[in-house]
JSON list of C-alpha atoms in Angstrom, two decimals:
[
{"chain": "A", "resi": 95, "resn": "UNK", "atom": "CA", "xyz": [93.27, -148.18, 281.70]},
{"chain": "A", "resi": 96, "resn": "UNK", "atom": "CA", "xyz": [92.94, -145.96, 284.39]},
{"chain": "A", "resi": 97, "resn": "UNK", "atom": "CA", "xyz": [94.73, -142.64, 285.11]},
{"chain": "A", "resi": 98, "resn": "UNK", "atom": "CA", "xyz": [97.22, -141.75, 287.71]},
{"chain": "A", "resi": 99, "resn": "UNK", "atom": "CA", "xyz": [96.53, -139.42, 290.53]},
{"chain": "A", "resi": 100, "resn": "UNK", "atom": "CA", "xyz": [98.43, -136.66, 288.47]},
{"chain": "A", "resi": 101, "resn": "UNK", "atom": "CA", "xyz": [96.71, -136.77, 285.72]},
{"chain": "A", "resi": 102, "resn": "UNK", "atom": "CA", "xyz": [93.12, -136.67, 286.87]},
{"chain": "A", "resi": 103, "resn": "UNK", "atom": "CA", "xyz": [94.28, -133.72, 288.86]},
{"chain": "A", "resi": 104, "resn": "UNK", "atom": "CA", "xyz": [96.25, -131.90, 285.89]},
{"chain": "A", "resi": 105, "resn": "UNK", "atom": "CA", "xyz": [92.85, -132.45, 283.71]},
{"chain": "A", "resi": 106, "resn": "UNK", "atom": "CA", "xyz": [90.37, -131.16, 286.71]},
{"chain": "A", "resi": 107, "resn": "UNK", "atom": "CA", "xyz": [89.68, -127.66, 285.67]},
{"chain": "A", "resi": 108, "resn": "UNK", "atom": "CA", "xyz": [86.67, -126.23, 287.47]},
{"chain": "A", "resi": 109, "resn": "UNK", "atom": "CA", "xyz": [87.11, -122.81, 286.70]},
{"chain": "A", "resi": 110, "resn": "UNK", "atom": "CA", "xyz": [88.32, -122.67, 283.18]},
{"chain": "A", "resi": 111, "resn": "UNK", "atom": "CA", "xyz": [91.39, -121.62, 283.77]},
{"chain": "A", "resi": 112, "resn": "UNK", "atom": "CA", "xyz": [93.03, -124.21, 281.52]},
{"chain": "A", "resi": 113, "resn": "UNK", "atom": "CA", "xyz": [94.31, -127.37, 282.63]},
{"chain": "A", "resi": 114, "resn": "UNK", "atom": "CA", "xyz": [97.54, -127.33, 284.75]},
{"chain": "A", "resi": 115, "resn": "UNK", "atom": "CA", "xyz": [96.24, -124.20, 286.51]},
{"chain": "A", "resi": 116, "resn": "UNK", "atom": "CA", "xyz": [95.79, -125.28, 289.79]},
{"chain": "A", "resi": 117, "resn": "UNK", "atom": "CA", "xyz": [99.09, -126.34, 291.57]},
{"chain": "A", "resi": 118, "resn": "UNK", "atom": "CA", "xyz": [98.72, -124.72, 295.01]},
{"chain": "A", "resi": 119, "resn": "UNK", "atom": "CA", "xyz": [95.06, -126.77, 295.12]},
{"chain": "A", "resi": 120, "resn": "UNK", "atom": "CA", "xyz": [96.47, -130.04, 293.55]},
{"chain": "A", "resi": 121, "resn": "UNK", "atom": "CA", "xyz": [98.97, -130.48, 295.99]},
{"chain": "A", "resi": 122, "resn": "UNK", "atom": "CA", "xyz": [96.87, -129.79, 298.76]},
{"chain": "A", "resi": 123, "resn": "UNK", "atom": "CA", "xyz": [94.27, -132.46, 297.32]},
{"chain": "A", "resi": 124, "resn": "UNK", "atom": "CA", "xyz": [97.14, -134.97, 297.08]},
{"chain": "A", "resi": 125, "resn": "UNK", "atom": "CA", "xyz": [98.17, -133.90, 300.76]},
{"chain": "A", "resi": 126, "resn": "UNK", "atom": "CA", "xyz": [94.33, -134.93, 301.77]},
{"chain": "A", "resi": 127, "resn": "UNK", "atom": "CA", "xyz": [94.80, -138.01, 299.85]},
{"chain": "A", "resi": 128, "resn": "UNK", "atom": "CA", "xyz": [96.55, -139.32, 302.58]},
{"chain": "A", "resi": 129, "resn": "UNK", "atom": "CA", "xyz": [93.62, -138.50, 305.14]},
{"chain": "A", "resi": 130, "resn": "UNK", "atom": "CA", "xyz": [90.32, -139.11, 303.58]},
{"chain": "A", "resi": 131, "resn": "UNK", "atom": "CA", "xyz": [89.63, -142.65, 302.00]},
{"chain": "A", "resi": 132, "resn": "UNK", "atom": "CA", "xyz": [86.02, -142.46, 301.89]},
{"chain": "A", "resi": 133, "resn": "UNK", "atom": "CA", "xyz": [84.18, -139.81, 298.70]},
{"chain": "A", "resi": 134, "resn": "UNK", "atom": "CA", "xyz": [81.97, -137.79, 300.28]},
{"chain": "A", "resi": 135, "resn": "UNK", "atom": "CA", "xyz": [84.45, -136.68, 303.40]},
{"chain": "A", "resi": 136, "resn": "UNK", "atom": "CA", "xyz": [87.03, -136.17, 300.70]},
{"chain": "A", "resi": 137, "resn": "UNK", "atom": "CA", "xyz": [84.85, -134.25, 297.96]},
{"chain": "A", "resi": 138, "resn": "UNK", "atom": "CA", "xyz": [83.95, -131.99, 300.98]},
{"chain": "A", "resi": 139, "resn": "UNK", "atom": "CA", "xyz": [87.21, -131.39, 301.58]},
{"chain": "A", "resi": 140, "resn": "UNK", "atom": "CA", "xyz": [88.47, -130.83, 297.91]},
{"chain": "A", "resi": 141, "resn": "UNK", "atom": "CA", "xyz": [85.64, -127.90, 297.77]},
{"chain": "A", "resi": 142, "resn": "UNK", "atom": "CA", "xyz": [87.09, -126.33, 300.86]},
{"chain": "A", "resi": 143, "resn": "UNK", "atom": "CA", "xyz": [90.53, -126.21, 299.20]},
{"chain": "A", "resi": 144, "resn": "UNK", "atom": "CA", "xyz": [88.79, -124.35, 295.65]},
{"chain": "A", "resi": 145, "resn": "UNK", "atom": "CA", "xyz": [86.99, -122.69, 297.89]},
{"chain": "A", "resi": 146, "resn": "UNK", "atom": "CA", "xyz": [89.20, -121.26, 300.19]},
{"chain": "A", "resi": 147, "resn": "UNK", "atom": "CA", "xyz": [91.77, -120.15, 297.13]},
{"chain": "A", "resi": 148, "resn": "UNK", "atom": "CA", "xyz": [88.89, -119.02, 294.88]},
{"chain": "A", "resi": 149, "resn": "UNK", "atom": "CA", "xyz": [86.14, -117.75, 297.24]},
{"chain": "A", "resi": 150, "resn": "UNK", "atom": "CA", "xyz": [83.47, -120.81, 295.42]},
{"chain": "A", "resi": 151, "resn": "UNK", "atom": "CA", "xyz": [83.43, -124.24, 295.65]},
{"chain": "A", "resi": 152, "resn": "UNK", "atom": "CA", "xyz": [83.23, -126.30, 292.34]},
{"chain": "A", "resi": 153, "resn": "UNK", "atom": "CA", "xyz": [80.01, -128.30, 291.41]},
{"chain": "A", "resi": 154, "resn": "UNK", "atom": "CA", "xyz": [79.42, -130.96, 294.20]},
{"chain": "A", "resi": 155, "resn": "UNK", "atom": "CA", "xyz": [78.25, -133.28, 291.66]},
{"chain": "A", "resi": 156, "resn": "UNK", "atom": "CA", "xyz": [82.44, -132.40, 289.91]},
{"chain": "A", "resi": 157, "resn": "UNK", "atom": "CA", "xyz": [83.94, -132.77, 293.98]},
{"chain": "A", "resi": 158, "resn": "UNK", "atom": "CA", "xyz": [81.42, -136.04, 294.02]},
{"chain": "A", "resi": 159, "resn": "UNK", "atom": "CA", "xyz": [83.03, -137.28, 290.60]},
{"chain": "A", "resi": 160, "resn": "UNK", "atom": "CA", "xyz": [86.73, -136.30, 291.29]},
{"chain": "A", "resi": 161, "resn": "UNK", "atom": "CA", "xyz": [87.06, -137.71, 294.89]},
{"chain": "A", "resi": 162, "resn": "UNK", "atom": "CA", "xyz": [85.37, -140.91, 293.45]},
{"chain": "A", "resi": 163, "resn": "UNK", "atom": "CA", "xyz": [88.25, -141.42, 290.66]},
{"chain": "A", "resi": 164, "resn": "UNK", "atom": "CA", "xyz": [90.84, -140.53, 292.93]},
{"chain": "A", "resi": 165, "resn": "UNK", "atom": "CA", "xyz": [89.95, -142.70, 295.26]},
{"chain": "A", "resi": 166, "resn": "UNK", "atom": "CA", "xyz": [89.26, -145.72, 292.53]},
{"chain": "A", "resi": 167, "resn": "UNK", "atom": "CA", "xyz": [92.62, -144.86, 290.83]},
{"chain": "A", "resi": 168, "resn": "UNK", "atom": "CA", "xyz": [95.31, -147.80, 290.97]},
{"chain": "A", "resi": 169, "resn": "UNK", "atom": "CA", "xyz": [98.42, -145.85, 291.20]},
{"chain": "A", "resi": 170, "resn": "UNK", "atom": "CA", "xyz": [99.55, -145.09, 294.60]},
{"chain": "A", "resi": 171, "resn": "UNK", "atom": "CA", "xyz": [100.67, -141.61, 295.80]},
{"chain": "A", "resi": 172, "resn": "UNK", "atom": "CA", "xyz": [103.66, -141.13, 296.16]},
{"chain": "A", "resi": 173, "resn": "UNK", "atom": "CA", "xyz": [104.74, -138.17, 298.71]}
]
């Protein structure tokens, strides 16, 4: 069964601030959703976010991973 969008989002916790942490960067990722549909533009641009909010990017190998399951995940967004 796969995950919804939320979900892999509310579980993604790069930092180790617990999960649920990140709300300012999970919207924003949901908001590039609707842009990127391809991983690697998209894991770039997931890294900028963390990186612009947190002065570091996240693993590339994590952005790699996360953009891939976002982007294989059956629910749609819904904004």
């Amino acid at each position: 069964m796969k995950k919804s969008l939320e979900q892999l989002l509310y579980k993604y916790d790069p930092f180790d601030l617990g999960e649920g942490n990140y709300p300012t960067e999970m919207s924003a990722i949901l908001n590039l959703m609707t842009i990127h549909d391809q991983v690697t533009p998209l894991a770039q641009a997931i890294g900028d976010v963390f990186e612009e909010s947190f002065d570091e990017q996240p693993d590339q190998q994590e952005l790699t991973t996360l953009a891939t399951n976002l982007l294989l995940c059956e629910d749609p967004c819904e904004l």
